[in-house]
Short mmCIF file of C-alpha atoms in Angstrom, two decimals:
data_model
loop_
_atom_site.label_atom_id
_atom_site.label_comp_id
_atom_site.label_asym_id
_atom_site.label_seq_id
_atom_site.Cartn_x
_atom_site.Cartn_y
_atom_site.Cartn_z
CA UNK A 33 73.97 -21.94 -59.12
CA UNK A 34 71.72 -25.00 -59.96
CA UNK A 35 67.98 -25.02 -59.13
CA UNK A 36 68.34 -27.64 -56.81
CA UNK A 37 71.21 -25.59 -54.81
CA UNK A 38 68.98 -22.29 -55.13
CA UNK A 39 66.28 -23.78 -53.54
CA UNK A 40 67.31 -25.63 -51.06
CA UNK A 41 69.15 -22.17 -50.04
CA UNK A 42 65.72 -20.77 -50.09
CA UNK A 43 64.16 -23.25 -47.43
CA UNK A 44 67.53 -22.84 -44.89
CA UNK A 45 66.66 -19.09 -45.40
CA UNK A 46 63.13 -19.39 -44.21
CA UNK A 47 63.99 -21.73 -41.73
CA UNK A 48 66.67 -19.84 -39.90
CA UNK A 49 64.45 -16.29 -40.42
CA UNK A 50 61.70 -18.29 -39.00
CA UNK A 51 63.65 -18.74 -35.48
CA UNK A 52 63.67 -15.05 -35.23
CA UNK A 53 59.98 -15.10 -35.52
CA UNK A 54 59.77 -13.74 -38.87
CA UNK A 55 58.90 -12.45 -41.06
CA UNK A 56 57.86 -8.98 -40.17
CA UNK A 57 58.72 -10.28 -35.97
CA UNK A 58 57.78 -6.20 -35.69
CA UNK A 59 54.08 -6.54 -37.26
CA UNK A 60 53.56 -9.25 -34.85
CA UNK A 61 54.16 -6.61 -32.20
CA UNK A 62 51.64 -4.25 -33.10
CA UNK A 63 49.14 -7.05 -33.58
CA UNK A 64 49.88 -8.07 -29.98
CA UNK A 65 49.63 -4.25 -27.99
CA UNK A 66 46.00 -4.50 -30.31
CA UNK A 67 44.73 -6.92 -28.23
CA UNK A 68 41.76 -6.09 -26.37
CA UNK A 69 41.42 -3.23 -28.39
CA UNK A 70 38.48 -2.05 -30.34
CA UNK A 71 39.47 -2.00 -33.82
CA UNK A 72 38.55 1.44 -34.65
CA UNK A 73 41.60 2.07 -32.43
CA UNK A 74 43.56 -0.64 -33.59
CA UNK A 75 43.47 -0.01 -36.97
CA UNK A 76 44.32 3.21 -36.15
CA UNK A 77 47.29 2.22 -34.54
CA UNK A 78 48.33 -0.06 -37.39
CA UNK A 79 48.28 2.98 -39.91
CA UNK A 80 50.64 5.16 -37.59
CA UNK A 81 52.80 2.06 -37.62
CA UNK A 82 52.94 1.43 -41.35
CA UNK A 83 53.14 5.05 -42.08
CA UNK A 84 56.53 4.80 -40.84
CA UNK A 85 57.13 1.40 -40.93
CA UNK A 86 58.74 0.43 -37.36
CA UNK A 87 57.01 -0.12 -34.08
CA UNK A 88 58.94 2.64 -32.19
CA UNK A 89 58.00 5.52 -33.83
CA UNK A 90 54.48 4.08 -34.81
CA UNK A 91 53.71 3.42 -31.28
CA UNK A 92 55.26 7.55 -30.28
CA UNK A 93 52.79 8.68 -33.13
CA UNK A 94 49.57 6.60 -31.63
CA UNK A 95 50.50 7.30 -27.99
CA UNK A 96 51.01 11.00 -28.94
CA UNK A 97 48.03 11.17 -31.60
CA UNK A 98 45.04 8.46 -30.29
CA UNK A 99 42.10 7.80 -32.10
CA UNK A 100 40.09 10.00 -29.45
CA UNK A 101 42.23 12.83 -29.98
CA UNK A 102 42.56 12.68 -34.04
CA UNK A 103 38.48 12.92 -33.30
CA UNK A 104 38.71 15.99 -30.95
CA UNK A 105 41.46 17.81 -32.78
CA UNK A 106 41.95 16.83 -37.08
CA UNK A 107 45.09 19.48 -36.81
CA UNK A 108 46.80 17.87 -33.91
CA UNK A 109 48.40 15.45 -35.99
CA UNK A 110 50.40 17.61 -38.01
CA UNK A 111 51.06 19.99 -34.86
CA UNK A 112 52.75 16.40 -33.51
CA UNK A 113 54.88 15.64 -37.04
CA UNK A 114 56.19 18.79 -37.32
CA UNK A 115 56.91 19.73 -34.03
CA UNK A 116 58.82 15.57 -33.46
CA UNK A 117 59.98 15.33 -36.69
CA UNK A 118 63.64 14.83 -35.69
CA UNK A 119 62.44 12.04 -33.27
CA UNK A 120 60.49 10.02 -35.87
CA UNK A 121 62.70 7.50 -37.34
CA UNK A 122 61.33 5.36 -40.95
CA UNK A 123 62.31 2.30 -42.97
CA UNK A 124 63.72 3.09 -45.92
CA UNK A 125 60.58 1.72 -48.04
CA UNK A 126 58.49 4.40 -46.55
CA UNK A 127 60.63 6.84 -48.25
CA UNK A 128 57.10 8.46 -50.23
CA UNK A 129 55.98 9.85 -46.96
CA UNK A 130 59.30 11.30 -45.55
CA UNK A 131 58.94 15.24 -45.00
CA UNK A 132 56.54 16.69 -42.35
CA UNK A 133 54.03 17.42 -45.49
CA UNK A 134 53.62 14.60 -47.21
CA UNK A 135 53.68 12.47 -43.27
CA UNK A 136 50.61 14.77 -42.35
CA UNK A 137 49.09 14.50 -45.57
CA UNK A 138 49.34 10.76 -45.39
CA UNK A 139 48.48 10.53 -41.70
CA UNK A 140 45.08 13.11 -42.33
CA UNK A 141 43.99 10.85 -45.47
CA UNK A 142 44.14 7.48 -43.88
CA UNK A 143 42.23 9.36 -41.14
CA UNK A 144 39.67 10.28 -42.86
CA UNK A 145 39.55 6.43 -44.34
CA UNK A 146 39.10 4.75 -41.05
CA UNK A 147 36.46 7.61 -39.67
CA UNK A 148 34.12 7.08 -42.96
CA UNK A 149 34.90 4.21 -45.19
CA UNK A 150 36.39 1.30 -42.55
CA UNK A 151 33.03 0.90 -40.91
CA UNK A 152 31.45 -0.54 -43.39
CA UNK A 153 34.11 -3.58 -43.42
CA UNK A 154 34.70 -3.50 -39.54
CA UNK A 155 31.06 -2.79 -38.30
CA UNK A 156 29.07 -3.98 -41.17
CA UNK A 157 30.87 -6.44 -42.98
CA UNK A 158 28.98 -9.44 -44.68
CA UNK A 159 29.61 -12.70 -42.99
CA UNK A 160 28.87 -14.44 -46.16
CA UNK A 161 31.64 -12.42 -47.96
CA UNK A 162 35.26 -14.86 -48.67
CA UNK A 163 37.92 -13.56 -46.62
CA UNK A 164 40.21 -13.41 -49.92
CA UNK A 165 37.31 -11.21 -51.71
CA UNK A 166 37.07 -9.24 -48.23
CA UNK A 167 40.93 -8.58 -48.65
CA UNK A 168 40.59 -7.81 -51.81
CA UNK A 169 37.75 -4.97 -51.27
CA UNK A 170 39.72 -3.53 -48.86
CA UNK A 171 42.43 -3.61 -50.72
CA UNK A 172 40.96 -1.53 -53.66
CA UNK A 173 39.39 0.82 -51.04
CA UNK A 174 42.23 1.58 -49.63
CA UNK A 175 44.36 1.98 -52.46
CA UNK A 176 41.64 4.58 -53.64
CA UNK A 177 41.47 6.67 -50.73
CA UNK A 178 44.55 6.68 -48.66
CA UNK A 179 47.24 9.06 -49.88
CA UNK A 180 51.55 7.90 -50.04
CA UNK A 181 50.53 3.90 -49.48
CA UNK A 182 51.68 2.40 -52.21
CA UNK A 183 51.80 -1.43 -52.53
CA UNK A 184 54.33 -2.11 -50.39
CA UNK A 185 52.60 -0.52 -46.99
CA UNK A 186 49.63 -1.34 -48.48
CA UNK A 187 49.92 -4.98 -47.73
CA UNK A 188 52.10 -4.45 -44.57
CA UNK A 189 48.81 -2.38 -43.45
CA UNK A 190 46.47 -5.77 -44.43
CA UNK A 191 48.75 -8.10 -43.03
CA UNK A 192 48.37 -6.00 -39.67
CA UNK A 193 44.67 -5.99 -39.94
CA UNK A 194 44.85 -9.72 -40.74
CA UNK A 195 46.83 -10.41 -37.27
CA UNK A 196 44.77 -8.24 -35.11
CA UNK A 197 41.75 -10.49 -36.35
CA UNK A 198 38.94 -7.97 -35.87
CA UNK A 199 37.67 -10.00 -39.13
CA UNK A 200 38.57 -12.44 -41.15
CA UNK A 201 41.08 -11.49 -44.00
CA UNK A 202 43.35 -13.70 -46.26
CA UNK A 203 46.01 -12.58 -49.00
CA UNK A 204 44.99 -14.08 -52.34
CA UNK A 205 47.98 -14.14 -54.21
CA UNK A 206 51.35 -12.08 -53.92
CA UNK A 207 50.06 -8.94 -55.29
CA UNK A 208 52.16 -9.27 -58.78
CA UNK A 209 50.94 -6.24 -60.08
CA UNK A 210 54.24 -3.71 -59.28
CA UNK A 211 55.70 -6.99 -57.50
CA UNK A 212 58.90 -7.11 -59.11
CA UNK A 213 61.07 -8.50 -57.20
CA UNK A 214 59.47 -11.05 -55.52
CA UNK A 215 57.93 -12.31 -59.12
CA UNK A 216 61.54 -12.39 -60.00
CA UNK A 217 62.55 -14.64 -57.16
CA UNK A 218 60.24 -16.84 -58.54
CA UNK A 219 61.05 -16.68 -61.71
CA UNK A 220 64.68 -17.57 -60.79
CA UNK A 221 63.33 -20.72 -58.41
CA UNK A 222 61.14 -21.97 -61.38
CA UNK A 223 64.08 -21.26 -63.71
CA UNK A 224 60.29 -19.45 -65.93
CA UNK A 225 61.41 -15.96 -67.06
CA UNK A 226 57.83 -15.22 -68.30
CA UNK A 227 57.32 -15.15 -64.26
CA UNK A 228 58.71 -11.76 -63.96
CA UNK A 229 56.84 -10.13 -66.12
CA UNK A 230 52.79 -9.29 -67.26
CA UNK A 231 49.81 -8.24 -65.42
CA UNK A 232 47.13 -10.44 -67.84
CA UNK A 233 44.45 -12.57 -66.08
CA UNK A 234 46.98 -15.52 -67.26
CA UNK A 235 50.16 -13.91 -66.28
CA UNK A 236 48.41 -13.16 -62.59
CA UNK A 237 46.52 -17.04 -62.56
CA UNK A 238 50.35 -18.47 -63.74
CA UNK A 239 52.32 -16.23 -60.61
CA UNK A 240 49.72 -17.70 -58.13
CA UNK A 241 50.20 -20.93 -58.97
CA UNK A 242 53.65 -21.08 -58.53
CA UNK A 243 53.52 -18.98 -55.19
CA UNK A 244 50.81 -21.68 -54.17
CA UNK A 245 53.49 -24.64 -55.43
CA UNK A 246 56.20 -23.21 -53.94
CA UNK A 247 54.00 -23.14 -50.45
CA UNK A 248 53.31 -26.87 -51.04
CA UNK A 249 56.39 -27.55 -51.36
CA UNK A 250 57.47 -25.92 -48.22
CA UNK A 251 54.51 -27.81 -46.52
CA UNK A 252 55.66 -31.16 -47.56
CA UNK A 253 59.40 -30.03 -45.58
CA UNK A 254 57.27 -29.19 -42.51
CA UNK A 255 57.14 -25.42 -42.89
CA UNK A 256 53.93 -23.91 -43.16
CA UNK A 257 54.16 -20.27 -44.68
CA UNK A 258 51.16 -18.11 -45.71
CA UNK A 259 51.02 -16.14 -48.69
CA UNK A 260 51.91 -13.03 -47.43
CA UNK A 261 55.13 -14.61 -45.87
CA UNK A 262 55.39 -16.48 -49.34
CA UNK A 263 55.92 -12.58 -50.91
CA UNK A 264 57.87 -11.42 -48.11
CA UNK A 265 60.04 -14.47 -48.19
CA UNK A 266 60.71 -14.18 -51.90
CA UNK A 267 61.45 -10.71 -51.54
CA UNK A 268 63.85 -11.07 -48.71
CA UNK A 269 66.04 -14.25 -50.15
CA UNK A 270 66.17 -12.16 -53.54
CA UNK A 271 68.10 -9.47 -51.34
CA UNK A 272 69.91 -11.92 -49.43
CA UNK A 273 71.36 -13.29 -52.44
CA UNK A 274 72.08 -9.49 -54.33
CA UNK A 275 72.62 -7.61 -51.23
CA UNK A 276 72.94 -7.69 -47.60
CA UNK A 277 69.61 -9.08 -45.94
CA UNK A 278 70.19 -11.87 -43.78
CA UNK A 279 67.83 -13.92 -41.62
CA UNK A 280 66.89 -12.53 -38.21
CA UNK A 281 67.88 -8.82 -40.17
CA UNK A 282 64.13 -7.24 -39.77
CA UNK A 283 64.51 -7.86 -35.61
CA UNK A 284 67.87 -6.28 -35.67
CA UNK A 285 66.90 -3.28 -37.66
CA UNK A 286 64.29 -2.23 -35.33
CA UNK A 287 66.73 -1.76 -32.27
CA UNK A 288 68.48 0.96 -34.14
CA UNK A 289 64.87 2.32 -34.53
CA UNK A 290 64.02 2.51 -31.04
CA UNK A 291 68.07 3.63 -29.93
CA UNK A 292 66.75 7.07 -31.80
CA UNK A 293 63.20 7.77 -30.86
CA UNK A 294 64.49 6.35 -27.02
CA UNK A 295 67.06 9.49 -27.41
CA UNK A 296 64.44 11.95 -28.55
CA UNK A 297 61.32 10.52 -26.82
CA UNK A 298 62.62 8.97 -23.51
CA UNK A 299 63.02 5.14 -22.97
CA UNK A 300 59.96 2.78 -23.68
CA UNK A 301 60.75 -0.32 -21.58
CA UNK A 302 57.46 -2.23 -22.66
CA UNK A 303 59.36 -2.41 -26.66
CA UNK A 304 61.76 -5.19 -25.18
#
């Protein structure tokens, strides 16, 4: 396929996904039950939902385990996973945290994040700071502390902070470092192999500035993406084109997520 063809199949992708409310149209959902929230306890709720990666079973874990209760009771959580376990339902990419251990031990170290390390970005945070830098401390924080992230739910996780707007947060670049496959989406629409690989200042400064391009490019067409839907939308049209992801297929997938915690947990009418 030409450049010309492959891109212009890129756009129609983003388009049509973009009518579903994508991408992530499930992230959005947790942003909007944080509303009116404090964010100790949305935050909270965005880790039980990333943990597992779908809004059904990240809503039975915070409405089962709340932020008051993880307080009162540090054990209760893994009490909860191990006694529900066969009503908990994950993505596939949150494969690193599937058996009642490594959940709990997961669960019990982003936990003990939020109680002594978020405060000092959510109560204390310096006005003065760039919301890129901001992202980027948290970021690093995180990625120190909290146990079976990885970079994947790592930036799910910030993208959820970022839409519950307890502070300002923006995504700097696409994360290339363990990016593969979106760098090599963009490799493929640049027709620049040296895209796909290297994690030098240059190699990181080059990625960016093709992510930021391609974004430009997409503005000029009258479709305004951010960078995090930049990565996700690189990521998804690479599958689309090697596998079977098609626009709209994040929505779908979270029906058959709720079809087995609603069998297990009892219907949740509020998720439609």
């Amino acid at each position: 396929m030409n450049l010309e063809n492959l891109n212009r199949l890129f756009w129609d992708f983003v388009r049509l996904d973009r009518l579903t409310g994508g991408p992530d149209t499930h992230l959005d959902m947790i942003a909007h039950m944080s509303r009116g929230m404090n964010w100790i306890d949305g935050i909270w709720l965005a880790g039980c939902y990333v943990s597992v990666y779908n809004v059904p079973s990240g809503y039975r874990l915070w409405e089962s385990c709340p932020w008051s209760r993880v307080l009162a009771d540090r054990a209760g959580v893994g009490r909860f996973v191990a006694d529900n376990w066969e009503g908990l339902s994950f993505r596939r990419e949150r494969r690193a945290v599937r058996s009642v251990p490594k959940l709990t031990k997961h669960l019990n170290s982003y936990a003990d994040w939020v109680l002594h390390t978020a405060p000092v970005f959510f109560d204390n945070y310096d006005e003065k700071t760039n919301p890129e830098r901001r992202y980027v401390q948290l970021w690093e924080s995180l990625d120190r502390s909290v146990w079976g992230l990885g970079r994947y739910a790592l930036m799910k996780l910030l993208e959820t902070f970022t839409r519950q707007e307890y502070i300002p947060l923006s995504l700097p670049d696409i994360r290339p470092v363990g990016g593969d496959s979106p760098r090599e989406q963009l490799a493929e629409l640049y027709n620049a192999p040296r895209l796909k690989k290297g994690n030098t200042d240059r190699d990181i400064a080059d990625v960016a500035d093709r992510a930021g391009h391609l974004r430009w490019v997409g503005k000029k067409q009258g479709i305004d993406i951010t960078m995090f839907q930049t990565e996700v939308y690189l990521c998804e049209f690479k599958q689309a084109t090697k596998y079977n992801q098609y626009p709209g297929r994040a929505l779908d997938s979270e029906f058959g997520h709720y079809e087995k915690t609603a069998a297990y947990f009892g219907e949740w009418p509020d998720f439609f």
